[in-house]
Coordinates of C-alpha atoms and ligand atoms in Angstrom, one line a residue:
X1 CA 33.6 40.6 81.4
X2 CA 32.2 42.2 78.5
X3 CA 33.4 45.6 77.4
X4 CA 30.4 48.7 78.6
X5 CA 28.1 49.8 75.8
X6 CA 28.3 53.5 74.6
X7 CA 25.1 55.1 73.9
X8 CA 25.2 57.0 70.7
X9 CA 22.2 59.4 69.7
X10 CA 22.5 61.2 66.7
X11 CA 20.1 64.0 65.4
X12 CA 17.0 62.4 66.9
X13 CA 13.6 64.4 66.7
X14 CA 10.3 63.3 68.0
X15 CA 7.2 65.2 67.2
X16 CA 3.4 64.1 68.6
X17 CA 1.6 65.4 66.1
X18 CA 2.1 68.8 64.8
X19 CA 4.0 69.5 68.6
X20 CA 7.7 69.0 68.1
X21 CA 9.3 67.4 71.6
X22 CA 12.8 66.5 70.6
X23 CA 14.9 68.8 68.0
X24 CA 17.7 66.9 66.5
X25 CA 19.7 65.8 69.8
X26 CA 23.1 64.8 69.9
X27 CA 24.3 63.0 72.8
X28 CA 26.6 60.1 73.7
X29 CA 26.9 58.4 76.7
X30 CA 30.0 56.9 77.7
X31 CA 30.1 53.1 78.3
X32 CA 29.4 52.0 81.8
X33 CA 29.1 56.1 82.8
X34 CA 25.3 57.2 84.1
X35 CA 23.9 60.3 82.8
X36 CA 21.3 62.0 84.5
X37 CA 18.7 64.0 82.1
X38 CA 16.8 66.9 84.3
X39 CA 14.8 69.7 82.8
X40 CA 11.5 70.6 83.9
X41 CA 8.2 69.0 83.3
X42 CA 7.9 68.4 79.6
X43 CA 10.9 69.2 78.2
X44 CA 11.2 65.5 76.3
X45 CA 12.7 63.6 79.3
X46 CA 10.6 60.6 78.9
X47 CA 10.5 60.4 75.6
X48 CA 13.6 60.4 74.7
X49 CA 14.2 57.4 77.2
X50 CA 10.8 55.9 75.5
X51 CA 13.1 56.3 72.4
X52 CA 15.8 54.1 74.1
X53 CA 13.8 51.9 75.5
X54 CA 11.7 50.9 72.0
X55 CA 8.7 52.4 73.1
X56 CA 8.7 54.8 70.4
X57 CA 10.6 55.4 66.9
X58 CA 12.4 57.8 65.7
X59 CA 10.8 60.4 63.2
X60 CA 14.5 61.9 62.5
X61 CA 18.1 60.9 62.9
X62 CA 19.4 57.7 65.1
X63 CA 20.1 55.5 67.9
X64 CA 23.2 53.1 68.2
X65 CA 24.0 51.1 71.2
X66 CA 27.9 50.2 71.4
X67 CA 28.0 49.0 67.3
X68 CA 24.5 48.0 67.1
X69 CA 22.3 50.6 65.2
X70 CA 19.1 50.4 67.4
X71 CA 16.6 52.7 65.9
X72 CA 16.1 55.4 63.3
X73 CA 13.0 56.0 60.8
X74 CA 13.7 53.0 59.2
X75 CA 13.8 50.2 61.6
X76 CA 13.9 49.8 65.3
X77 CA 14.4 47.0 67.3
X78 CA 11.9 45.7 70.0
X79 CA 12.4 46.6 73.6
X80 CA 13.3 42.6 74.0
X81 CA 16.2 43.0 71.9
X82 CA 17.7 45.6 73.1
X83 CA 19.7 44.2 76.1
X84 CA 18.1 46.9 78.2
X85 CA 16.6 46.9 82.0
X86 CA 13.7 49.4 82.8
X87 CA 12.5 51.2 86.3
X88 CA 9.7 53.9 86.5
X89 CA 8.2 55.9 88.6
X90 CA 5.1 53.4 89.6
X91 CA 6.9 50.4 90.3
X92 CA 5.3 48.4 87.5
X93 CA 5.1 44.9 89.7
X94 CA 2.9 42.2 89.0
X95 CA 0.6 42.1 92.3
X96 CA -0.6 38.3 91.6
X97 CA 3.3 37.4 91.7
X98 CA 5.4 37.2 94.5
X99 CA 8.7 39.0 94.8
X100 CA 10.8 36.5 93.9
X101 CA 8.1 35.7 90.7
X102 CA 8.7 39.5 90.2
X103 CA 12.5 39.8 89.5
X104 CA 12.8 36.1 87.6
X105 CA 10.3 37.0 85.3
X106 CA 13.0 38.4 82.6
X107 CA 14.6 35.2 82.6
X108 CA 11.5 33.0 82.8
X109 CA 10.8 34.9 79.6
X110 CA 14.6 34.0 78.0
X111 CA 13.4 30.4 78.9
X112 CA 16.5 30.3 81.5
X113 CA 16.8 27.0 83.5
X114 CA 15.0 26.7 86.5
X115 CA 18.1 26.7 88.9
X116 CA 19.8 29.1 87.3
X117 CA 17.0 31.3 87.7
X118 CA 16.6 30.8 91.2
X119 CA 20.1 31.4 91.8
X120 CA 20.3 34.3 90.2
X121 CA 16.7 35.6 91.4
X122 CA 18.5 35.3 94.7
X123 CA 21.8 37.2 93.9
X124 CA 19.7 40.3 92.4
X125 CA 17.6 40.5 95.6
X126 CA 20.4 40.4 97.6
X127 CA 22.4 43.0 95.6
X128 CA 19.2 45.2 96.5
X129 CA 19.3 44.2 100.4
X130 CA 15.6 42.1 100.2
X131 CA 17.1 38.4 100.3
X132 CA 14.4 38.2 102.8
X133 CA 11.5 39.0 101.5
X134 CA 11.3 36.3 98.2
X135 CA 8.0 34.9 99.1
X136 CA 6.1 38.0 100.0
X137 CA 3.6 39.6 97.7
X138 CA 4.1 43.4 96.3
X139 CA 1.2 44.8 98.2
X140 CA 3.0 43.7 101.6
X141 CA 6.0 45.9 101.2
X142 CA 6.5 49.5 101.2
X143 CA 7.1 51.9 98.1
X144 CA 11.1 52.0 99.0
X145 CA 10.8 47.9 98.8
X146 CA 8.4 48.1 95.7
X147 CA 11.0 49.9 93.6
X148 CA 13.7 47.6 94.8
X149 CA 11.9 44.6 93.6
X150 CA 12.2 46.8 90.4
X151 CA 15.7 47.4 90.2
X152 CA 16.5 43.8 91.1
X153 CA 14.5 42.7 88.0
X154 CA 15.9 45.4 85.9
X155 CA 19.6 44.1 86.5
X156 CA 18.4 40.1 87.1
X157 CA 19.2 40.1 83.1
X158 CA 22.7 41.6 83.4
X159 CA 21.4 44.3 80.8
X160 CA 24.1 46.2 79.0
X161 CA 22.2 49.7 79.8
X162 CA 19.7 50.5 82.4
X163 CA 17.1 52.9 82.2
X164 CA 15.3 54.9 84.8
X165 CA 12.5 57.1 84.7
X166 CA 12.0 59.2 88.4
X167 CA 12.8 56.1 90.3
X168 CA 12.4 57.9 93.2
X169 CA 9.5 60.5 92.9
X170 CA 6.8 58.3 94.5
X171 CA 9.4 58.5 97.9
X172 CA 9.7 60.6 100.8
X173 CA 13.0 63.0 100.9
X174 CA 15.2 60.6 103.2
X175 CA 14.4 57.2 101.1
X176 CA 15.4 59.4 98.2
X177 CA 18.5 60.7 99.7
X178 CA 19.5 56.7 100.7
X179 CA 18.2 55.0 97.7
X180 CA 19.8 57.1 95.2
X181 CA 23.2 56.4 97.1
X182 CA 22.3 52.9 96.9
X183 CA 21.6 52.9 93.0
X184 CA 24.7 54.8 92.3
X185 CA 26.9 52.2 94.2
X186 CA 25.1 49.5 92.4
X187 CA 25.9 51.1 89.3
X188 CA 29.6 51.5 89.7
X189 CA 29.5 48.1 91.1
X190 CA 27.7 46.7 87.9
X191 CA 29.6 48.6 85.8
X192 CA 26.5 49.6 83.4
X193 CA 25.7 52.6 81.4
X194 CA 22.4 54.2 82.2
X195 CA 20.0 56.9 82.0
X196 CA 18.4 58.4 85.0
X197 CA 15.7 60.8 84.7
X198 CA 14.8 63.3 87.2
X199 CA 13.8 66.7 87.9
X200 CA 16.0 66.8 91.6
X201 CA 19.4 68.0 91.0
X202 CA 20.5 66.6 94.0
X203 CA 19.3 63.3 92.7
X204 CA 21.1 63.7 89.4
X205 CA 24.0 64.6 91.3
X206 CA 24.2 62.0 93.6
X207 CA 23.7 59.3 90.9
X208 CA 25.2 60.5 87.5
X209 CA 28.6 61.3 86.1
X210 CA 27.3 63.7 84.2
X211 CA 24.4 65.9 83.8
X212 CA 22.5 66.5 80.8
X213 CA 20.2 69.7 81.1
X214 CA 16.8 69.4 78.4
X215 CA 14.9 72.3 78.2
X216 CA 12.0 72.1 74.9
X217 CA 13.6 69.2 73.9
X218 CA 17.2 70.4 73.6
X219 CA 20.4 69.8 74.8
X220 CA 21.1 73.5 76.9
X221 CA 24.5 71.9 78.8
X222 CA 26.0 69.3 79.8
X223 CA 27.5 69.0 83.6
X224 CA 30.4 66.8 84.8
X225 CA 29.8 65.5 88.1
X226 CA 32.8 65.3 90.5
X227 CA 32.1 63.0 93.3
X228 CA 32.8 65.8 95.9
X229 CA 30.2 67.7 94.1
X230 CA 27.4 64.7 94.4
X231 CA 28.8 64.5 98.4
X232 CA 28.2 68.3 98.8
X233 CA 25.0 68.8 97.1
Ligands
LIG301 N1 1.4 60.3 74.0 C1 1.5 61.6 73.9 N2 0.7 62.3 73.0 C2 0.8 63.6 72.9 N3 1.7 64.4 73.5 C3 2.5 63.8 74.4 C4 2.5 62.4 74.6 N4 3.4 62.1 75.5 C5 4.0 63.2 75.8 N5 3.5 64.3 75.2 C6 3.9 65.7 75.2 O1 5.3 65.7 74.9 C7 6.0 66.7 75.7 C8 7.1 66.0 76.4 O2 6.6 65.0 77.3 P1 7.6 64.1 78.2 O3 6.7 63.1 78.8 O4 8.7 63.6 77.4 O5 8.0 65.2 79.3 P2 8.9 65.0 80.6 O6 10.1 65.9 80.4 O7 9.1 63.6 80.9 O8 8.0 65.7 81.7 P3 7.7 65.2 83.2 O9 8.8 65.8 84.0 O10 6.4 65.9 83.6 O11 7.6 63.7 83.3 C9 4.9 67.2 76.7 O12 4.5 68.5 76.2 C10 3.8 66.2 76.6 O13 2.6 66.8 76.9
LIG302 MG1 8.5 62.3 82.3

């Protein structure tokens, strides 16, 4: 198996216009830990995933995955190439495609072999509990099922980090509570680093190793997560 990749930001600053988001961050996430970034609405959260994910570039300072330099003023590598699997808040499924069309599309892309893809399609949606439902269309399952179909195509690749942005916000409270148990086993399991945004402590807690707090695009703290703590919260 192939060693977990660190995150590494360095002095990264993101403005819109003339309205500064993120101030010169430092922040490194250990390899194959999760992190959980919560601050309140506006604080930068998403954009300094959009950063990670290649959405964005850097106006200041940079971004290395494991000894890859990924991003900074100068240069910054497509999403595609950055060995990374994505899950937001709306799902983001094809509805013309059926589930299993869903979570293969990653590989259809990397032109993997048919079989193989099938195969693997399989193993993803059965490391997410929906073995079952490979044929069925996204409209026919509920949001819960929707944003499994996500996180089975966001690991389908075997990314070396995984990116989440409020996962879980379109959910009631109990799917939360049991879906965010689920991801974080699934983490450990996988063994890959991530980013988890949220705005519910109890969230980041249950899920994350550690706990960065953003407020005006800042660092303000940094939390280490015990798992008693995640059990008690
Ligand atoms: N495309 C954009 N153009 C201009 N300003 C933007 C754009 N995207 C975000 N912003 C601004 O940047 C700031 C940070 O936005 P961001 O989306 O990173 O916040 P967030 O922490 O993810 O908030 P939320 O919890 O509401 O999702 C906000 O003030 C927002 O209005
Ligand atoms: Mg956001």
């Amino acid at each position: 198996m192939r060693s977990p990749t660190t995150i590494e930001i360095k002095g990264l600053s993101y403005a819109f216009g003339d309205r500064t988001v993120l101030h010169q961050l430092d922040l490194t996430v250990e390899g194959g830990s999760t992190v959980a970034l919560l601050g309140p609405s506006g604080c930068g959260k998403s954009t300094l995933l959009k950063l990670l994910a290649g959405l964005l570039q850097p106006q200041q300072g940079e971004i290395r995955f494991g000894d890859r330099a990924i991003a900074s003023p100068q240069s910054s590598l497509p999403p595609e190439r950055r060995d990374i699997g994505m899950v937001f808040q709306d799902y983001a499924l094809w509805p013309h495609m059926s589930v299993a069309q869903n979570v293969g599309f990653p590989l259809l892309m990397r032109r993997v072999p048919t079989a193989e893809r099938l195969t693997k399609t399989m193993i993803a949606l059965e490391r997410v509990g929906l073995a079952s439902f490979a044929l069925r269309r996204p409209a026919d399952l509920s949001g819960g099922q929707q944003q499994r179909v996500a996180l089975a195509r966001a690991i389908i690749a075997e990314p070396g980090i995984l990116l989440f942005d409020e996962p879980l916000s379109n959910l009631d409270r109990d799917l939360r509570e049991s879906l965010s148990r689920e991801i974080s086993t699934l983490l450990r399991q996988l063994g890959t680093t991530a980013v988890y945004v949220t705005h519910d402590r109890e969230e980041a807690e249950a899920i994350a190793n550690h706990i960065v707090h953003l407020s005006q695009g800042s660092v303000t703290a940094i939390q280490a997560v015990t798992p008693l703590s995640g059990e008690i919260a």
